[in-house]
Amino acid sequence: MTTHPNKLLQPPFSVDLIADLHAENLPAGLAPQLWPLARRDPDASRILAALDRVTAELNALGGDQGVASTIPPEVANRLDRALGLLPSTVRPLEQARSRKAARWKYPAAAAASVAAVGALVFTTVDLRSTGPVPDTTAAVELGSDLPAATMLSAMGKNDAPGGLADKASLTQCLAANDIEGSRAVLGSTTVRYQGRNALLVLVAGVTPPKITALVVGPGCAPGDAQQLAMTDIG
């Protein structure tokens, strides 16, 4: 079955569609129509911002974008979990194979796809699960230099400790740190900051494609911000 082009121009837009738009992988006549619609749609804008951020970060790291490499196991596992939460889309077998081969051939495309899914994982997990996604990995060690690549590893995670695992409590913590509730949470993870337990939260920046990284103590609450560090990435 072929999807009529007009159907593709109506929100909600799929992650695949926005990823293809960002990668310039859509028919020439469709992309110019979709760009303004995607920029006006909050969810699509969030995905595009995440894709822009990861692309810029990969370029900043100086990686060779033309050399294929294996996706790290921890990234592949997170991607599998995220994709398992999204609605399935039926495609002809040959089309699915060709898309998969093209998308995973280059490391930049793989990382960008992780970011696109990660941008929606927090919301998806909140709607479809009864609690945070368990993560058994050791807490990330953060120093005062706050390396962007390390902080971006929180993208798509939701393993806040204790009361902050509750979305309302996390929103109140962000408000205590002067972060508006309208700014989407892109991920959160337990970290060690300068030798103490802490929580790293990624939220959409005030001006896309920036991302704000906030590090707080585990007792962050209204009237007790417990802010340890905050910086913008991008």
Short mmCIF file of N, CA and C in Angstrom, two decimals, residues 31-146:
data_model
loop_
_atom_site.label_atom_id
_atom_site.label_comp_id
_atom_site.label_asym_id
_atom_site.label_seq_id
_atom_site.Cartn_x
_atom_site.Cartn_y
_atom_site.Cartn_z
N ALA A 31 9.78 17.55 0.31
CA ALA A 31 10.56 18.19 1.37
C ALA A 31 10.23 19.67 1.55
N PRO A 32 10.14 20.49 0.48
CA PRO A 32 9.85 21.91 0.67
C PRO A 32 8.48 22.16 1.32
N GLN A 33 7.53 21.25 1.09
CA GLN A 33 6.22 21.40 1.71
C GLN A 33 6.25 21.00 3.18
N LEU A 34 7.07 20.00 3.50
CA LEU A 34 7.09 19.46 4.86
C LEU A 34 7.90 20.31 5.82
N TRP A 35 8.96 20.96 5.36
CA TRP A 35 9.83 21.72 6.26
C TRP A 35 9.06 22.74 7.09
N PRO A 36 8.27 23.65 6.50
CA PRO A 36 7.57 24.64 7.33
C PRO A 36 6.57 24.02 8.29
N LEU A 37 5.93 22.92 7.86
CA LEU A 37 4.97 22.25 8.74
C LEU A 37 5.68 21.61 9.92
N ALA A 38 6.82 21.00 9.66
CA ALA A 38 7.58 20.34 10.73
C ALA A 38 8.10 21.36 11.74
N ARG A 39 8.53 22.52 11.25
CA ARG A 39 9.06 23.54 12.16
C ARG A 39 7.96 24.11 13.06
N ARG A 40 6.72 24.08 12.59
CA ARG A 40 5.62 24.60 13.41
C ARG A 40 5.07 23.57 14.38
N ASP A 41 5.38 22.29 14.16
CA ASP A 41 4.86 21.23 15.02
C ASP A 41 5.82 21.01 16.19
N PRO A 42 5.35 21.10 17.45
CA PRO A 42 6.25 20.99 18.61
C PRO A 42 7.05 19.69 18.64
N ASP A 43 6.38 18.54 18.41
CA ASP A 43 7.08 17.26 18.46
C ASP A 43 8.12 17.15 17.35
N ALA A 44 7.73 17.55 16.14
CA ALA A 44 8.66 17.48 15.02
C ALA A 44 9.85 18.42 15.24
N SER A 45 9.58 19.60 15.79
CA SER A 45 10.66 20.55 16.06
C SER A 45 11.63 19.99 17.08
N ARG A 46 11.10 19.26 18.06
CA ARG A 46 11.95 18.66 19.09
C ARG A 46 12.87 17.59 18.48
N ILE A 47 12.31 16.80 17.55
CA ILE A 47 13.12 15.78 16.89
C ILE A 47 14.21 16.43 16.03
N LEU A 48 13.83 17.46 15.27
CA LEU A 48 14.80 18.15 14.43
C LEU A 48 15.92 18.77 15.26
N ALA A 49 15.55 19.34 16.42
CA ALA A 49 16.56 19.95 17.29
C ALA A 49 17.54 18.90 17.80
N ALA A 50 17.01 17.72 18.15
CA ALA A 50 17.88 16.65 18.63
C ALA A 50 18.82 16.17 17.52
N LEU A 51 18.29 16.05 16.32
CA LEU A 51 19.11 15.64 15.18
C LEU A 51 20.19 16.67 14.88
N ASP A 52 19.83 17.95 14.92
CA ASP A 52 20.81 19.01 14.69
C ASP A 52 21.92 18.95 15.74
N ARG A 53 21.49 18.72 17.00
CA ARG A 53 22.46 18.72 18.09
C ARG A 53 23.47 17.58 17.94
N VAL A 54 22.98 16.39 17.65
CA VAL A 54 23.88 15.25 17.54
C VAL A 54 24.79 15.39 16.32
N THR A 55 24.25 15.89 15.22
CA THR A 55 25.07 16.10 14.03
C THR A 55 26.19 17.08 14.31
N ALA A 56 25.85 18.19 15.00
CA ALA A 56 26.87 19.18 15.34
C ALA A 56 27.90 18.62 16.30
N GLU A 57 27.44 17.80 17.25
CA GLU A 57 28.36 17.22 18.23
C GLU A 57 29.33 16.25 17.56
N LEU A 58 28.82 15.45 16.63
CA LEU A 58 29.69 14.52 15.90
C LEU A 58 30.74 15.28 15.10
N ASN A 59 30.31 16.37 14.47
CA ASN A 59 31.27 17.17 13.71
C ASN A 59 32.31 17.79 14.63
N ALA A 60 31.87 18.24 15.81
CA ALA A 60 32.80 18.86 16.76
C ALA A 60 33.82 17.86 17.27
N LEU A 61 33.40 16.61 17.40
CA LEU A 61 34.32 15.58 17.88
C LEU A 61 35.35 15.20 16.82
N GLY A 62 35.14 15.66 15.59
CA GLY A 62 36.13 15.43 14.54
C GLY A 62 36.14 14.03 13.99
N GLY A 63 35.03 13.31 14.14
CA GLY A 63 34.98 11.95 13.62
C GLY A 63 34.91 11.94 12.11
N ASP A 64 35.39 10.87 11.52
CA ASP A 64 35.33 10.69 10.08
C ASP A 64 33.96 10.15 9.74
N GLN A 65 33.09 10.97 9.13
CA GLN A 65 31.73 10.57 8.86
C GLN A 65 31.61 9.58 7.70
N GLY A 66 32.70 9.35 6.98
CA GLY A 66 32.61 8.46 5.82
C GLY A 66 33.05 7.04 6.09
N VAL A 67 33.42 6.73 7.32
CA VAL A 67 33.90 5.39 7.64
C VAL A 67 32.86 4.67 8.47
N ALA A 68 32.43 3.51 8.00
CA ALA A 68 31.43 2.75 8.74
C ALA A 68 32.04 2.20 10.00
N SER A 69 31.21 2.11 11.07
CA SER A 69 31.68 1.54 12.33
C SER A 69 30.52 0.85 13.02
N THR A 70 30.84 -0.04 13.96
CA THR A 70 29.83 -0.77 14.69
C THR A 70 29.20 0.12 15.76
N ILE A 71 27.89 0.06 15.89
CA ILE A 71 27.21 0.82 16.94
C ILE A 71 27.60 0.22 18.29
N PRO A 72 27.98 1.04 19.29
CA PRO A 72 28.31 0.50 20.61
C PRO A 72 27.13 -0.28 21.17
N PRO A 73 27.38 -1.43 21.85
CA PRO A 73 26.29 -2.27 22.36
C PRO A 73 25.30 -1.52 23.23
N GLU A 74 25.79 -0.62 24.11
CA GLU A 74 24.87 0.08 25.00
C GLU A 74 23.93 1.00 24.23
N VAL A 75 24.44 1.60 23.13
CA VAL A 75 23.59 2.45 22.30
C VAL A 75 22.58 1.60 21.55
N ALA A 76 23.01 0.47 21.02
CA ALA A 76 22.10 -0.42 20.30
C ALA A 76 20.99 -0.93 21.22
N ASN A 77 21.33 -1.25 22.47
CA ASN A 77 20.31 -1.74 23.41
C ASN A 77 19.29 -0.67 23.72
N ARG A 78 19.77 0.57 23.93
CA ARG A 78 18.83 1.66 24.21
C ARG A 78 17.92 1.92 23.02
N LEU A 79 18.48 1.84 21.82
CA LEU A 79 17.68 2.06 20.62
C LEU A 79 16.63 0.97 20.46
N ASP A 80 17.01 -0.28 20.73
CA ASP A 80 16.05 -1.39 20.64
C ASP A 80 14.90 -1.19 21.62
N ARG A 81 15.23 -0.76 22.86
CA ARG A 81 14.17 -0.54 23.85
C ARG A 81 13.25 0.58 23.40
N ALA A 82 13.84 1.65 22.86
CA ALA A 82 13.03 2.79 22.44
C ALA A 82 12.12 2.42 21.27
N LEU A 83 12.67 1.71 20.29
CA LEU A 83 11.88 1.31 19.13
C LEU A 83 10.76 0.37 19.53
N GLY A 84 10.98 -0.43 20.57
CA GLY A 84 9.95 -1.35 21.03
C GLY A 84 8.74 -0.64 21.60
N LEU A 85 8.91 0.64 21.99
CA LEU A 85 7.81 1.40 22.55
C LEU A 85 7.02 2.16 21.50
N LEU A 86 7.56 2.24 20.28
CA LEU A 86 6.90 3.01 19.22
C LEU A 86 5.98 2.12 18.39
N PRO A 87 4.89 2.72 17.84
CA PRO A 87 3.99 1.93 16.98
C PRO A 87 4.74 1.40 15.78
N SER A 88 4.41 0.17 15.41
CA SER A 88 5.07 -0.43 14.25
C SER A 88 4.50 0.13 12.96
N THR A 89 5.33 0.18 11.93
CA THR A 89 4.90 0.67 10.62
C THR A 89 5.17 -0.42 9.60
N VAL A 90 4.15 -0.78 8.82
CA VAL A 90 4.28 -1.84 7.83
C VAL A 90 4.83 -1.26 6.55
N ARG A 91 5.92 -1.88 6.03
CA ARG A 91 6.50 -1.47 4.76
C ARG A 91 6.79 -2.71 3.93
N PRO A 92 6.83 -2.57 2.60
CA PRO A 92 7.26 -3.70 1.77
C PRO A 92 8.63 -4.16 2.23
N LEU A 93 8.86 -5.49 2.17
CA LEU A 93 10.08 -6.07 2.72
C LEU A 93 11.33 -5.49 2.08
N GLU A 94 11.35 -5.37 0.75
CA GLU A 94 12.55 -4.87 0.09
C GLU A 94 12.83 -3.43 0.47
N GLN A 95 11.73 -2.63 0.62
CA GLN A 95 11.91 -1.23 1.00
C GLN A 95 12.49 -1.15 2.40
N ALA A 96 11.99 -1.98 3.30
CA ALA A 96 12.49 -1.97 4.68
C ALA A 96 13.96 -2.35 4.72
N ARG A 97 14.34 -3.36 3.91
CA ARG A 97 15.74 -3.78 3.90
C ARG A 97 16.65 -2.68 3.38
N SER A 98 16.23 -2.02 2.30
CA SER A 98 17.07 -1.00 1.71
C SER A 98 17.21 0.20 2.64
N ARG A 99 16.13 0.57 3.34
CA ARG A 99 16.19 1.69 4.26
C ARG A 99 17.11 1.37 5.44
N LYS A 100 17.00 0.14 5.92
CA LYS A 100 17.84 -0.25 7.06
C LYS A 100 19.31 -0.22 6.67
N ALA A 101 19.62 -0.76 5.49
CA ALA A 101 21.02 -0.80 5.05
C ALA A 101 21.58 0.60 4.90
N ALA A 102 20.78 1.50 4.33
CA ALA A 102 21.26 2.87 4.11
C ALA A 102 21.43 3.60 5.42
N ARG A 103 20.48 3.43 6.34
CA ARG A 103 20.51 4.21 7.58
C ARG A 103 21.66 3.83 8.49
N TRP A 104 22.00 2.54 8.56
CA TRP A 104 23.02 2.11 9.51
C TRP A 104 24.41 2.02 8.87
N LYS A 105 24.54 2.41 7.62
CA LYS A 105 25.84 2.31 6.97
C LYS A 105 26.85 3.29 7.56
N TYR A 106 26.39 4.46 7.99
CA TYR A 106 27.28 5.49 8.48
C TYR A 106 27.02 5.77 9.95
N PRO A 107 28.06 5.99 10.72
CA PRO A 107 27.88 6.21 12.16
C PRO A 107 27.10 7.47 12.47
N ALA A 108 27.24 8.52 11.66
CA ALA A 108 26.49 9.75 11.93
C ALA A 108 25.00 9.50 11.81
N ALA A 109 24.60 8.73 10.79
CA ALA A 109 23.18 8.43 10.62
C ALA A 109 22.66 7.61 11.78
N ALA A 110 23.46 6.65 12.24
CA ALA A 110 23.04 5.83 13.38
C ALA A 110 22.85 6.68 14.62
N ALA A 111 23.81 7.54 14.91
CA ALA A 111 23.70 8.39 16.09
C ALA A 111 22.52 9.34 15.98
N ALA A 112 22.29 9.87 14.79
CA ALA A 112 21.16 10.78 14.61
C ALA A 112 19.84 10.07 14.83
N SER A 113 19.74 8.83 14.38
CA SER A 113 18.51 8.07 14.59
C SER A 113 18.28 7.81 16.07
N VAL A 114 19.35 7.51 16.82
CA VAL A 114 19.22 7.34 18.27
C VAL A 114 18.69 8.61 18.90
N ALA A 115 19.20 9.75 18.45
CA ALA A 115 18.76 11.02 19.03
C ALA A 115 17.31 11.29 18.72
N ALA A 116 16.87 10.97 17.50
CA ALA A 116 15.48 11.21 17.13
C ALA A 116 14.54 10.39 18.00
N VAL A 117 14.88 9.12 18.20
CA VAL A 117 14.06 8.29 19.08
C VAL A 117 14.17 8.77 20.51
N GLY A 118 15.39 9.12 20.91
CA GLY A 118 15.59 9.57 22.28
C GLY A 118 14.80 10.80 22.61
N ALA A 119 14.58 11.68 21.63
CA ALA A 119 13.82 12.88 21.88
C ALA A 119 12.39 12.59 22.28
N LEU A 120 11.86 11.42 21.91
CA LEU A 120 10.49 11.06 22.24
C LEU A 120 10.38 10.01 23.33
N VAL A 121 11.49 9.41 23.73
CA VAL A 121 11.41 8.28 24.65
C VAL A 121 10.83 8.70 25.99
N PHE A 122 11.22 9.86 26.52
CA PHE A 122 10.75 10.27 27.84
C PHE A 122 9.23 10.33 27.85
N THR A 123 8.63 10.96 26.81
CA THR A 123 7.18 11.07 26.74
C THR A 123 6.55 9.71 26.54
N THR A 124 7.13 8.88 25.66
CA THR A 124 6.56 7.57 25.37
C THR A 124 6.57 6.67 26.60
N VAL A 125 7.68 6.65 27.31
CA VAL A 125 7.77 5.82 28.51
C VAL A 125 6.76 6.28 29.54
N ASP A 126 6.58 7.61 29.67
CA ASP A 126 5.65 8.13 30.66
C ASP A 126 4.23 7.70 30.37
N LEU A 127 3.86 7.60 29.10
CA LEU A 127 2.49 7.25 28.73
C LEU A 127 2.23 5.76 28.76
N ARG A 128 3.25 4.93 28.50
CA ARG A 128 3.01 3.51 28.28
C ARG A 128 3.56 2.59 29.36
N SER A 129 4.25 3.12 30.33
CA SER A 129 4.79 2.25 31.37
C SER A 129 4.32 2.70 32.73
N THR A 130 4.47 1.85 33.72
CA THR A 130 4.04 2.17 35.07
C THR A 130 5.17 2.74 35.90
N GLY A 131 6.34 2.88 35.35
CA GLY A 131 7.46 3.41 36.10
C GLY A 131 8.63 3.68 35.18
N PRO A 132 9.73 4.20 35.72
CA PRO A 132 10.89 4.51 34.89
C PRO A 132 11.52 3.27 34.31
N VAL A 133 12.15 3.44 33.15
CA VAL A 133 12.84 2.32 32.52
C VAL A 133 14.07 1.98 33.35
N PRO A 134 14.22 0.74 33.79
CA PRO A 134 15.37 0.39 34.61
C PRO A 134 16.66 0.49 33.82
N ASP A 135 17.71 0.97 34.48
CA ASP A 135 19.01 1.08 33.84
C ASP A 135 20.06 0.61 34.84
N THR A 136 20.73 -0.47 34.48
CA THR A 136 21.64 -1.10 35.42
C THR A 136 23.08 -0.64 35.25
N THR A 137 23.32 0.31 34.36
CA THR A 137 24.68 0.76 34.13
C THR A 137 25.15 1.63 35.29
N ALA A 138 26.48 1.69 35.49
CA ALA A 138 27.04 2.49 36.57
C ALA A 138 26.81 3.97 36.29
N ALA A 139 26.72 4.76 37.38
CA ALA A 139 26.50 6.19 37.25
C ALA A 139 27.67 6.84 36.51
N VAL A 140 27.34 7.76 35.61
CA VAL A 140 28.35 8.49 34.85
C VAL A 140 29.09 9.44 35.79
N GLU A 141 30.40 9.52 35.65
CA GLU A 141 31.22 10.45 36.44
C GLU A 141 31.33 11.77 35.68
N LEU A 142 30.91 12.86 36.32
CA LEU A 142 31.00 14.18 35.71
C LEU A 142 31.96 15.05 36.52
N GLY A 143 32.82 15.76 35.82
CA GLY A 143 33.69 16.73 36.47
C GLY A 143 33.20 18.14 36.20
N SER A 144 33.93 19.11 36.68
CA SER A 144 33.51 20.50 36.51
C SER A 144 33.56 20.95 35.05
N ASP A 145 34.29 20.21 34.19
CA ASP A 145 34.39 20.59 32.79
C ASP A 145 33.12 20.28 32.01
N LEU A 146 32.26 19.39 32.53
CA LEU A 146 30.97 19.05 31.91
C LEU A 146 31.10 18.77 30.41
#
